[in-house]
Amino acid sequence: MSEIGEIDEGFYSRQLYVLGHEAMRRMGTASVLIAGMRGLGVEIAKNVILSGVKSVTIQDEGLALWTDLCSQFFLSESHLGQNRATSSLAQLSALNPHVRVSVHTGPVDENLLLQFQVVVLTDSSLDDQKCFGDYCHLHGIKLIVADTKGLCGQLFCDFGEAFEVLDSDGETPVSAMIDYITKANPGVVTCDQEHGFEHGCKVFFSEVHGMTELNSISPVEIKVISPYSFSIADTSGFSEYKRGGIATEVKQPCMLNFKPLDEALLDHQLLAMTDFGKTARHQTLHLAFQALHSFVKKERRLPKPRSQSDAEVLLEMVRELNAAAQLEQLDEAVVRSLSYTAQGDLAPISAFIGGLAAQEVIKACSGKFMPLQQWLYFDALECLPEDVDEEEDQLTEESFSPRGTKYDGQIAVFGSTFQERLGRQKYFLVGAGAIGSELLKNFALIGLGAGEGGHITVTDMDSIERSNLHRQFLFRSQDIGKQKSEVAARAVRAMNPQMNITAHQNRLDPDSEQVYSYGFFLGLDGVVAALDNVEARVYLDGRCVQHQKPLLEGGTLGSKGHTLVVVPHLTESYGPDKSGSKNAIPLCTLKNFPHRIEHTLQWARDHFEGLFKQTPENVNLYMRDAGFVERTLGHGEAEALDVLEGVWSSLEGAGAGGKRPAYWEDCVAWARCKWETLYNNDIQQLLHCFPPEQVTSSGLPFWSGSKRCPHPLTFDPNNTTHMDYVVAAANLFGQIYGINGTRDCASIRQALERVQVPSFIPKSSVKIYVTDKEMEDDKEKGSDDASKARLEELKEKLASLSLNNLAMQLHPIDFEKDDDNNFHMDYIVAASNLRAENYDIPAADRHQSKRIAGRIIPAIATTTAAVAGMMCLELYKLVQGHKKISSYRSAYINLAVQLFVLSQPCRPQHFTVAGKEYTPWDDFLVEGRRGGQQEMTLGDLLQYMKDKYSLEVTCLFYGTALLYDAGYDHKERLKQSVSDVVRLVTKAEIPQHKQMLEIFPSFVEDEDCEKVPPIRYLLW
């Protein structure tokens, strides 16, 4: 960062929601040394530079070799023979203008180490690790050691003898609304919903009425009694509890003690597991990596690929180490595999270990999140061929020897035949954002689709924004505004000129099926999803199931990430959206009873959409569509009243009772009156209906638990938040009508002095709903007479408007959170915080408000790199053609707490039709024009199903359209072609690009089946 304390929120926007301002400020003071600029070193450097430390020095004495090009994305053939660090400097420096990047081409020594707070060693000898480890430990320098060998990786951390972790998990502190507190020893707190606290955590209390002593005591440790209650300290001497209160978790710092590397080598309790099914394997790898250092020291080289003799030598070294270690189970197979592949250098492994290592650098610099304690091993040996015996003739030393190509590091692991297979692959990547960029980088490095006949198609409809730059490393500031897919494709072509890649800007949905047709999918080997929303994932998954194609899917949420591999007929698919609406905020909570800042922000966002987008859109529709009013009335009287009221008032001037402005001053007057309505009048009306002393039918206070009693606000032009609302609302209202506004508060205050704010008297006739069910029940009853009369009045007023005199088109506003000059977030922050003030809810700053209202997904480059690396490891398995489900891994990771859950994917669900088992992958594939003949008739299709599958069709559905029902007389339809029947029933033409119709049958043999395979009917 440019200066301590200054954070470029536009650049670091998404990462700030992961780390927070304080952690970022601490990072801005840290200088980091990264030694070794092969693939792993440059991956770590890239992630650390993007994260925003003060400075990074990259060190390497070595010269670029062919084997480096397989994973070092900032080296090319032109750099061969040149220093790796010097060759990488320019591109690393361009990643982040706020981080100073320098190069050191001499050796690492003690004088160099003293210049840094954090040191990362890659590609280093064990002797150097021990020597520098002792020195760093003694001088309070945080040390991270990272290494990869073929399909295996290693990570070690030593942050000294007293390292303070300020926030162990980065989660938002839990808070709970209090329902009751006993006066006892210990006092028991009961909550109206599940509290979510953990046993032993500390909480502080606020807004407790009656037992007010709790509001001023220090954080107190709790004991969880049930999901709804917990005990605290002695409350017997406190006042009686009356109502209200919030308990909020207090994050507690903790001190950690690390051992220096030479001591930690001997402590097998310090191994963190990345795959709990591989405990013995990773304990063995701890010894095997040590033995590998001894082998290199003795032989001056790594073991040769597939060399049996070298593998036996390494294995004997491991056995000698195990004589002292005494492992319960020594996995000799993993030692041999490590030996066979140790010369390999794979981009996906570097991406995964590099993401983890960079996250440890961030922890060391910031004190945020729980560091690794202290060893971690990872392997993806399942990527190797499943049936080694069958391929033994191909697994010779010769087939793994260097070819003098950029893929030599990968050939050393998989052989030249597999490399050719990678080059022939045809893959479809959906999304070129953060994960998409990392995937494309890996595709270029491994040579996916870079051979004869191979191809990558990437689509992304978005353009590059400044907030993308800190985690989407293929993009630079000069690319802002350009299409992501185009820039990403150009960047990876520069990494690997052999890449065959085409960039599209299409949204993946039914509208793009003309491009991504049956023929397109038929030509693919697989699909990769790098999407940020569930709806698009579900749609893409459905297309993959329909076309029997494997799918790799991954996503991130801050420090958390997941990967999923979908293999036709072997695993379950991504499946339908299971999220539902369980997290939706009830409408009545938003309208009248908010109790969290999330509620007021959603309320503000809803108001923005209604006032500045939906109403202007409705006006434009009304002005160009003569049937708008009648169509709106068909949506129900309540909705019609709201919509037509908005349309009429937007078109009619103030003189006739409307709100259409003629001048800027009218916009200011509208904003001031809207303020009065929302923050004074509406609250007065609510309190008139439910006074502060109101009790329920059971005698309990109405305003208790999650119902916070509000109070009206009085407008004050000297109050910043009050004026912020008026300025933003007036400018946005003016934009709708093409009226230019101003930010000049002095002139706006002058205009406010001339505004006549109507007086308000609460009405007893107004009904305010307490629950959503009440609201729905009333809707079903229909409108009252007054509403019906007003609706008729509006219809007459709209009919009498002279649209010719208006001659105007309104300008609806699409919410854009990342432009600080467009008044959008100004409005949201002010509107939300004023409502929060109404209800005594703590306000949110602009940064927090932007995340919640803008529905921003927190993101950080480290997690993105790790997830993309894991996805590409599964890609290796797909290209290998693995048939065993045990070879594949789906993953959930949380780098904040070093949590790794790698599991075998689930098998697809089975269902039975007429005694035969099927899965969602199965279908009845029917060629409509067999052997170039005329298209089959509907009757032919029924007969075909009977002849081939012994199934008698009773019904056929195409979407919701009924094509055939055995209970009806369909004689004429049976003679028509299937496509003609579809046209007849749907009353629509079949799009020319449509090559396959998906038809859902039911059968006499099993008519009650909930699931049946679809008929996939090929038209041509």
PDB file of C-alpha atoms in Angstrom, residues 536-782:
ATOM      1  CA  ALA A 536     -26.235 -20.597 -13.705  1.00  0.00           C
ATOM      2  CA  ARG A 537     -24.510 -23.639 -12.175  1.00  0.00           C
ATOM      3  CA  VAL A 538     -27.779 -25.566 -12.078  1.00  0.00           C
ATOM      4  CA  TYR A 539     -28.519 -24.709 -15.712  1.00  0.00           C
ATOM      5  CA  LEU A 540     -25.023 -25.703 -16.893  1.00  0.00           C
ATOM      6  CA  ASP A 541     -25.172 -28.919 -14.880  1.00  0.00           C
ATOM      7  CA  GLY A 542     -28.464 -29.775 -16.583  1.00  0.00           C
ATOM      8  CA  ARG A 543     -26.893 -29.294 -20.022  1.00  0.00           C
ATOM      9  CA  CYS A 544     -23.976 -31.542 -19.042  1.00  0.00           C
ATOM     10  CA  VAL A 545     -26.328 -34.282 -17.856  1.00  0.00           C
ATOM     11  CA  GLN A 546     -28.382 -33.883 -21.019  1.00  0.00           C
ATOM     12  CA  HIS A 547     -25.299 -34.286 -23.215  1.00  0.00           C
ATOM     13  CA  GLN A 548     -23.465 -36.801 -20.981  1.00  0.00           C
ATOM     14  CA  LYS A 549     -20.422 -34.577 -20.416  1.00  0.00           C
ATOM     15  CA  PRO A 550     -18.202 -34.367 -17.311  1.00  0.00           C
ATOM     16  CA  LEU A 551     -18.283 -31.141 -15.320  1.00  0.00           C
ATOM     17  CA  LEU A 552     -15.717 -29.530 -13.029  1.00  0.00           C
ATOM     18  CA  GLU A 553     -17.200 -26.914 -10.710  1.00  0.00           C
ATOM     19  CA  GLY A 554     -15.636 -24.708  -8.061  1.00  0.00           C
ATOM     20  CA  GLY A 555     -16.407 -21.627  -6.011  1.00  0.00           C
ATOM     21  CA  THR A 556     -15.055 -19.459  -3.229  1.00  0.00           C
ATOM     22  CA  LEU A 557     -16.413 -17.357  -0.383  1.00  0.00           C
ATOM     23  CA  GLY A 558     -13.563 -15.458   1.220  1.00  0.00           C
ATOM     24  CA  SER A 559     -11.147 -17.982   2.712  1.00  0.00           C
ATOM     25  CA  LYS A 560     -13.541 -20.850   1.980  1.00  0.00           C
ATOM     26  CA  GLY A 561     -13.670 -22.811  -1.232  1.00  0.00           C
ATOM     27  CA  HIS A 562     -15.204 -25.908  -2.736  1.00  0.00           C
ATOM     28  CA  THR A 563     -14.685 -28.118  -5.760  1.00  0.00           C
ATOM     29  CA  LEU A 564     -16.967 -30.688  -7.315  1.00  0.00           C
ATOM     30  CA  VAL A 565     -16.227 -33.233 -10.024  1.00  0.00           C
ATOM     31  CA  VAL A 566     -19.162 -34.650 -11.981  1.00  0.00           C
ATOM     32  CA  VAL A 567     -18.504 -37.793 -14.041  1.00  0.00           C
ATOM     33  CA  PRO A 568     -21.274 -39.219 -16.239  1.00  0.00           C
ATOM     34  CA  HIS A 569     -22.840 -42.387 -14.797  1.00  0.00           C
ATOM     35  CA  LEU A 570     -20.181 -42.532 -12.029  1.00  0.00           C
ATOM     36  CA  THR A 571     -21.068 -39.609  -9.707  1.00  0.00           C
ATOM     37  CA  GLU A 572     -24.105 -37.544  -8.889  1.00  0.00           C
ATOM     38  CA  SER A 573     -24.455 -34.248 -10.718  1.00  0.00           C
ATOM     39  CA  TYR A 574     -24.541 -30.762  -9.198  1.00  0.00           C
ATOM     40  CA  GLY A 575     -28.313 -31.109  -9.112  1.00  0.00           C
ATOM     41  CA  PRO A 576     -31.138 -28.623  -8.606  1.00  0.00           C
ATOM     42  CA  ASP A 577     -30.909 -25.509  -6.452  1.00  0.00           C
ATOM     43  CA  LYS A 578     -31.309 -26.623  -2.851  1.00  0.00           C
ATOM     44  CA  SER A 579     -30.866 -23.202  -1.246  1.00  0.00           C
ATOM     45  CA  GLY A 580     -34.580 -22.312  -1.311  1.00  0.00           C
ATOM     46  CA  SER A 581     -35.744 -19.202   0.509  1.00  0.00           C
ATOM     47  CA  LYS A 582     -34.899 -20.213   4.063  1.00  0.00           C
ATOM     48  CA  ASN A 583     -32.675 -17.132   4.480  1.00  0.00           C
ATOM     49  CA  ALA A 584     -35.212 -14.695   3.038  1.00  0.00           C
ATOM     50  CA  ILE A 585     -36.212 -11.883   5.392  1.00  0.00           C
ATOM     51  CA  PRO A 586     -39.971 -11.863   6.126  1.00  0.00           C
ATOM     52  CA  LEU A 587     -41.719  -8.904   4.480  1.00  0.00           C
ATOM     53  CA  CYS A 588     -43.285  -7.742   7.725  1.00  0.00           C
ATOM     54  CA  THR A 589     -39.849  -7.656   9.342  1.00  0.00           C
ATOM     55  CA  LEU A 590     -38.581  -5.433   6.544  1.00  0.00           C
ATOM     56  CA  LYS A 591     -41.629  -3.178   6.512  1.00  0.00           C
ATOM     57  CA  ASN A 592     -42.255  -2.686  10.215  1.00  0.00           C
ATOM     58  CA  PHE A 593     -40.104  -4.750  12.584  1.00  0.00           C
ATOM     59  CA  PRO A 594     -36.400  -4.663  11.625  1.00  0.00           C
ATOM     60  CA  HIS A 595     -33.923  -5.673  14.319  1.00  0.00           C
ATOM     61  CA  ARG A 596     -30.651  -6.076  12.389  1.00  0.00           C
ATOM     62  CA  ILE A 597     -28.728  -3.757  10.087  1.00  0.00           C
ATOM     63  CA  GLU A 598     -29.206  -6.359   7.314  1.00  0.00           C
ATOM     64  CA  HIS A 599     -32.941  -5.652   7.537  1.00  0.00           C
ATOM     65  CA  THR A 600     -32.580  -1.887   7.160  1.00  0.00           C
ATOM     66  CA  LEU A 601     -30.126  -2.285   4.281  1.00  0.00           C
ATOM     67  CA  GLN A 602     -32.459  -4.640   2.421  1.00  0.00           C
ATOM     68  CA  TRP A 603     -35.286  -2.171   3.073  1.00  0.00           C
ATOM     69  CA  ALA A 604     -33.156   0.653   1.633  1.00  0.00           C
ATOM     70  CA  ARG A 605     -32.239  -1.450  -1.399  1.00  0.00           C
ATOM     71  CA  ASP A 606     -35.925  -2.288  -1.974  1.00  0.00           C
ATOM     72  CA  HIS A 607     -36.804   1.398  -1.805  1.00  0.00           C
ATOM     73  CA  PHE A 608     -34.042   2.239  -4.286  1.00  0.00           C
ATOM     74  CA  GLU A 609     -35.361  -0.348  -6.745  1.00  0.00           C
ATOM     75  CA  GLY A 610     -38.971   0.763  -6.304  1.00  0.00           C
ATOM     76  CA  LEU A 611     -38.410   4.510  -6.511  1.00  0.00           C
ATOM     77  CA  PHE A 612     -35.687   4.797  -9.117  1.00  0.00           C
ATOM     78  CA  LYS A 613     -36.018   1.692 -11.277  1.00  0.00           C
ATOM     79  CA  GLN A 614     -39.367  -0.119 -11.149  1.00  0.00           C
ATOM     80  CA  THR A 615     -41.634   2.940 -11.146  1.00  0.00           C
ATOM     81  CA  PRO A 616     -39.839   4.659 -14.080  1.00  0.00           C
ATOM     82  CA  GLU A 617     -39.921   1.349 -15.987  1.00  0.00           C
ATOM     83  CA  ASN A 618     -43.660   1.078 -15.351  1.00  0.00           C
ATOM     84  CA  VAL A 619     -44.153   4.653 -16.589  1.00  0.00           C
ATOM     85  CA  ASN A 620     -42.299   3.873 -19.822  1.00  0.00           C
ATOM     86  CA  LEU A 621     -44.342   0.713 -20.326  1.00  0.00           C
ATOM     87  CA  TYR A 622     -47.568   2.642 -19.761  1.00  0.00           C
ATOM     88  CA  MET A 623     -46.586   5.286 -22.286  1.00  0.00           C
ATOM     89  CA  ARG A 624     -45.802   2.842 -25.090  1.00  0.00           C
ATOM     90  CA  ASP A 625     -48.246  -0.007 -24.348  1.00  0.00           C
ATOM     91  CA  ALA A 626     -51.989   0.673 -24.576  1.00  0.00           C
ATOM     92  CA  GLY A 627     -52.765  -2.570 -22.750  1.00  0.00           C
ATOM     93  CA  PHE A 628     -50.562  -1.823 -19.723  1.00  0.00           C
ATOM     94  CA  VAL A 629     -53.370  -0.806 -17.362  1.00  0.00           C
ATOM     95  CA  GLU A 630     -55.564  -3.809 -18.098  1.00  0.00           C
ATOM     96  CA  ARG A 631     -52.619  -6.195 -17.803  1.00  0.00           C
ATOM     97  CA  THR A 632     -51.626  -4.633 -14.486  1.00  0.00           C
ATOM     98  CA  LEU A 633     -55.171  -5.051 -13.142  1.00  0.00           C
ATOM     99  CA  GLY A 634     -54.822  -8.754 -13.902  1.00  0.00           C
ATOM    100  CA  HIS A 635     -52.050  -9.023 -11.270  1.00  0.00           C
ATOM    101  CA  GLY A 636     -54.484  -8.359  -8.447  1.00  0.00           C
ATOM    102  CA  GLU A 637     -56.023  -5.196  -6.998  1.00  0.00           C
ATOM    103  CA  ALA A 638     -53.392  -4.611  -4.283  1.00  0.00           C
ATOM    104  CA  GLU A 639     -50.450  -4.735  -6.730  1.00  0.00           C
ATOM    105  CA  ALA A 640     -52.358  -2.780  -9.365  1.00  0.00           C
ATOM    106  CA  LEU A 641     -53.148   0.012  -6.890  1.00  0.00           C
ATOM    107  CA  ASP A 642     -49.479   0.331  -5.955  1.00  0.00           C
ATOM    108  CA  VAL A 643     -48.227   0.283  -9.578  1.00  0.00           C
ATOM    109  CA  LEU A 644     -50.846   2.642 -11.031  1.00  0.00           C
ATOM    110  CA  GLU A 645     -50.474   5.093  -8.135  1.00  0.00           C
ATOM    111  CA  GLY A 646     -46.764   5.250  -8.905  1.00  0.00           C
ATOM    112  CA  VAL A 647     -47.315   5.732 -12.629  1.00  0.00           C
ATOM    113  CA  TRP A 648     -49.902   8.489 -12.213  1.00  0.00           C
ATOM    114  CA  SER A 649     -47.940  10.437  -9.587  1.00  0.00           C
ATOM    115  CA  SER A 650     -44.769  10.195 -11.724  1.00  0.00           C
ATOM    116  CA  LEU A 651     -46.546  11.733 -14.715  1.00  0.00           C
ATOM    117  CA  GLU A 652     -48.707  14.337 -12.997  1.00  0.00           C
ATOM    118  CA  GLY A 653     -47.211  17.590 -11.762  1.00  0.00           C
ATOM    119  CA  ALA A 654     -47.282  18.786  -8.168  1.00  0.00           C
ATOM    120  CA  GLY A 655     -50.059  21.276  -8.944  1.00  0.00           C
ATOM    121  CA  ALA A 656     -52.444  18.409  -9.693  1.00  0.00           C
ATOM    122  CA  GLY A 657     -51.362  16.312  -6.746  1.00  0.00           C
ATOM    123  CA  GLY A 658     -48.608  14.376  -8.483  1.00  0.00           C
ATOM    124  CA  LYS A 659     -44.829  14.327  -8.009  1.00  0.00           C
ATOM    125  CA  ARG A 660     -43.435  15.025 -11.467  1.00  0.00           C
ATOM    126  CA  PRO A 661     -40.722  17.693 -11.102  1.00  0.00           C
ATOM    127  CA  ALA A 662     -40.208  20.588 -13.456  1.00  0.00           C
ATOM    128  CA  TYR A 663     -37.088  22.032 -11.819  1.00  0.00           C
ATOM    129  CA  TRP A 664     -34.220  20.931  -9.549  1.00  0.00           C
ATOM    130  CA  GLU A 665     -35.948  22.594  -6.586  1.00  0.00           C
ATOM    131  CA  ASP A 666     -38.913  20.238  -7.099  1.00  0.00           C
ATOM    132  CA  CYS A 667     -36.519  17.279  -6.715  1.00  0.00           C
ATOM    133  CA  VAL A 668     -35.228  18.676  -3.419  1.00  0.00           C
ATOM    134  CA  ALA A 669     -38.807  19.193  -2.206  1.00  0.00           C
ATOM    135  CA  TRP A 670     -39.704  15.590  -3.175  1.00  0.00           C
ATOM    136  CA  ALA A 671     -36.646  14.223  -1.293  1.00  0.00           C
ATOM    137  CA  ARG A 672     -37.464  16.259   1.817  1.00  0.00           C
ATOM    138  CA  CYS A 673     -41.083  15.093   1.859  1.00  0.00           C
ATOM    139  CA  LYS A 674     -40.020  11.490   1.237  1.00  0.00           C
ATOM    140  CA  TRP A 675     -37.683  11.793   4.245  1.00  0.00           C
ATOM    141  CA  GLU A 676     -40.590  12.980   6.377  1.00  0.00           C
ATOM    142  CA  THR A 677     -42.820  10.143   5.218  1.00  0.00           C
ATOM    143  CA  LEU A 678     -40.299   7.384   5.841  1.00  0.00           C
ATOM    144  CA  TYR A 679     -38.640   8.450   9.081  1.00  0.00           C
ATOM    145  CA  ASN A 680     -41.370  10.364  10.855  1.00  0.00           C
ATOM    146  CA  ASN A 681     -44.892   9.822   9.518  1.00  0.00           C
ATOM    147  CA  ASP A 682     -44.655   6.053   8.947  1.00  0.00           C
ATOM    148  CA  ILE A 683     -43.166   5.554  12.407  1.00  0.00           C
ATOM    149  CA  GLN A 684     -45.875   7.702  13.987  1.00  0.00           C
ATOM    150  CA  GLN A 685     -48.491   5.587  12.242  1.00  0.00           C
ATOM    151  CA  LEU A 686     -46.853   2.343  13.432  1.00  0.00           C
ATOM    152  CA  LEU A 687     -46.786   3.596  17.043  1.00  0.00           C
ATOM    153  CA  HIS A 688     -50.404   4.722  16.728  1.00  0.00           C
ATOM    154  CA  CYS A 689     -51.371   1.160  15.766  1.00  0.00           C
ATOM    155  CA  PHE A 690     -49.013  -0.455  18.311  1.00  0.00           C
ATOM    156  CA  PRO A 691     -48.241   1.966  21.176  1.00  0.00           C
ATOM    157  CA  PRO A 692     -45.029   1.388  23.198  1.00  0.00           C
ATOM    158  CA  GLU A 693     -47.083  -0.057  26.083  1.00  0.00           C
ATOM    159  CA  GLN A 694     -49.058  -2.438  23.839  1.00  0.00           C
ATOM    160  CA  VAL A 695     -49.481  -5.998  25.136  1.00  0.00           C
ATOM    161  CA  THR A 696     -50.373  -9.159  23.242  1.00  0.00           C
ATOM    162  CA  SER A 697     -53.486 -11.262  23.840  1.00  0.00           C
ATOM    163  CA  SER A 698     -51.457 -13.349  26.300  1.00  0.00           C
ATOM    164  CA  GLY A 699     -50.514 -10.275  28.318  1.00  0.00           C
ATOM    165  CA  LEU A 700     -46.869 -10.071  27.182  1.00  0.00           C
ATOM    166  CA  PRO A 701     -45.317  -6.826  25.886  1.00  0.00           C
ATOM    167  CA  PHE A 702     -45.849  -6.469  22.131  1.00  0.00           C
ATOM    168  CA  TRP A 703     -42.521  -4.649  21.720  1.00  0.00           C
ATOM    169  CA  SER A 704     -40.185  -7.378  22.985  1.00  0.00           C
ATOM    170  CA  GLY A 705     -37.779  -9.994  21.636  1.00  0.00           C
ATOM    171  CA  SER A 706     -37.038  -9.224  17.997  1.00  0.00           C
ATOM    172  CA  LYS A 707     -39.643  -6.440  17.863  1.00  0.00           C
ATOM    173  CA  ARG A 708     -37.797  -3.220  18.661  1.00  0.00           C
ATOM    174  CA  CYS A 709     -39.956  -0.234  19.560  1.00  0.00           C
ATOM    175  CA  PRO A 710     -39.135   2.586  17.116  1.00  0.00           C
ATOM    176  CA  HIS A 711     -39.209   6.348  17.539  1.00  0.00           C
ATOM    177  CA  PRO A 712     -39.806   9.018  14.849  1.00  0.00           C
ATOM    178  CA  LEU A 713     -36.964  11.310  13.740  1.00  0.00           C
ATOM    179  CA  THR A 714     -37.103  15.079  13.367  1.00  0.00           C
ATOM    180  CA  PHE A 715     -35.383  16.497  10.307  1.00  0.00           C
ATOM    181  CA  ASP A 716     -32.262  18.527  11.003  1.00  0.00           C
ATOM    182  CA  PRO A 717     -30.478  20.138   8.034  1.00  0.00           C
ATOM    183  CA  ASN A 718     -27.286  20.249  10.126  1.00  0.00           C
ATOM    184  CA  ASN A 719     -27.347  16.469  10.620  1.00  0.00           C
ATOM    185  CA  THR A 720     -24.989  14.885   8.086  1.00  0.00           C
ATOM    186  CA  THR A 721     -27.014  11.686   7.605  1.00  0.00           C
ATOM    187  CA  HIS A 722     -30.251  13.648   7.153  1.00  0.00           C
ATOM    188  CA  MET A 723     -28.653  15.800   4.469  1.00  0.00           C
ATOM    189  CA  ASP A 724     -26.938  12.806   2.840  1.00  0.00           C
ATOM    190  CA  TYR A 725     -30.364  11.288   2.251  1.00  0.00           C
ATOM    191  CA  VAL A 726     -31.838  14.451   0.760  1.00  0.00           C
ATOM    192  CA  VAL A 727     -28.819  15.080  -1.496  1.00  0.00           C
ATOM    193  CA  ALA A 728     -28.742  11.504  -2.823  1.00  0.00           C
ATOM    194  CA  ALA A 729     -32.523  11.119  -3.164  1.00  0.00           C
ATOM    195  CA  ALA A 730     -32.952  14.499  -4.911  1.00  0.00           C
ATOM    196  CA  ASN A 731     -30.158  13.780  -7.400  1.00  0.00           C
ATOM    197  CA  LEU A 732     -31.441  10.296  -8.197  1.00  0.00           C
ATOM    198  CA  PHE A 733     -35.000  11.597  -8.609  1.00  0.00           C
ATOM    199  CA  GLY A 734     -33.677  14.293 -10.931  1.00  0.00           C
ATOM    200  CA  GLN A 735     -31.736  11.737 -13.003  1.00  0.00           C
ATOM    201  CA  ILE A 736     -34.974   9.865 -13.739  1.00  0.00           C
ATOM    202  CA  TYR A 737     -36.401  13.009 -15.349  1.00  0.00           C
ATOM    203  CA  GLY A 738     -33.163  14.257 -16.935  1.00  0.00           C
ATOM    204  CA  ILE A 739     -32.818  17.130 -14.449  1.00  0.00           C
ATOM    205  CA  ASN A 740     -29.272  18.004 -13.425  1.00  0.00           C
ATOM    206  CA  GLY A 741     -28.617  18.187  -9.679  1.00  0.00           C
ATOM    207  CA  THR A 742     -25.806  19.213  -7.392  1.00  0.00           C
ATOM    208  CA  ARG A 743     -23.857  18.120  -4.314  1.00  0.00           C
ATOM    209  CA  ASP A 744     -23.688  21.708  -3.017  1.00  0.00           C
ATOM    210  CA  CYS A 745     -25.237  21.365   0.451  1.00  0.00           C
ATOM    211  CA  ALA A 746     -25.426  25.123   0.960  1.00  0.00           C
ATOM    212  CA  SER A 747     -27.673  25.643  -2.067  1.00  0.00           C
ATOM    213  CA  ILE A 748     -29.736  22.569  -1.142  1.00  0.00           C
ATOM    214  CA  ARG A 749     -30.277  23.943   2.371  1.00  0.00           C
ATOM    215  CA  GLN A 750     -31.534  27.183   0.819  1.00  0.00           C
ATOM    216  CA  ALA A 751     -33.981  25.192  -1.304  1.00  0.00           C
ATOM    217  CA  LEU A 752     -35.104  23.240   1.770  1.00  0.00           C
ATOM    218  CA  GLU A 753     -36.094  26.462   3.523  1.00  0.00           C
ATOM    219  CA  ARG A 754     -38.775  26.958   0.868  1.00  0.00           C
ATOM    220  CA  VAL A 755     -40.208  23.434   1.122  1.00  0.00           C
ATOM    221  CA  GLN A 756     -43.649  23.106   2.688  1.00  0.00           C
ATOM    222  CA  VAL A 757     -43.790  19.750   4.482  1.00  0.00           C
ATOM    223  CA  PRO A 758     -47.401  18.578   4.883  1.00  0.00           C
ATOM    224  CA  SER A 759     -48.552  17.960   8.459  1.00  0.00           C
ATOM    225  CA  PHE A 760     -49.388  14.379   9.430  1.00  0.00           C
ATOM    226  CA  ILE A 761     -52.023  12.878  11.688  1.00  0.00           C
ATOM    227  CA  PRO A 762     -52.015   9.075  12.201  1.00  0.00           C
ATOM    228  CA  LYS A 763     -55.151   7.284  11.010  1.00  0.00           C
ATOM    229  CA  SER A 764     -57.027   4.640  12.990  1.00  0.00           C
ATOM    230  CA  SER A 765     -58.228   3.012   9.765  1.00  0.00           C
ATOM    231  CA  VAL A 766     -54.743   1.921   8.689  1.00  0.00           C
ATOM    232  CA  LYS A 767     -53.986  -1.766   9.153  1.00  0.00           C
ATOM    233  CA  ILE A 768     -50.389  -2.846   9.769  1.00  0.00           C
ATOM    234  CA  TYR A 769     -49.589  -6.541   9.392  1.00  0.00           C
ATOM    235  CA  VAL A 770     -47.621  -8.308  12.096  1.00  0.00           C
ATOM    236  CA  THR A 771     -46.926 -11.484  10.113  1.00  0.00           C
ATOM    237  CA  ASP A 772     -46.560 -12.373   6.437  1.00  0.00           C
ATOM    238  CA  LYS A 773     -49.410 -14.866   6.826  1.00  0.00           C
ATOM    239  CA  GLU A 774     -51.752 -12.065   7.918  1.00  0.00           C
ATOM    240  CA  MET A 775     -50.741 -10.142   4.813  1.00  0.00           C
ATOM    241  CA  GLU A 776     -51.341 -13.107   2.492  1.00  0.00           C
ATOM    242  CA  ASP A 777     -54.701 -13.915   4.085  1.00  0.00           C
ATOM    243  CA  ASP A 778     -55.855 -10.332   3.556  1.00  0.00           C
ATOM    244  CA  LYS A 779     -54.708 -10.402  -0.070  1.00  0.00           C
ATOM    245  CA  GLU A 780     -56.919 -13.423  -0.705  1.00  0.00           C
ATOM    246  CA  LYS A 781     -59.924 -11.554   0.714  1.00  0.00           C
ATOM    247  CA  GLY A 782     -59.434  -8.767  -1.832  1.00  0.00           C
TER     248      GLY A 782
END
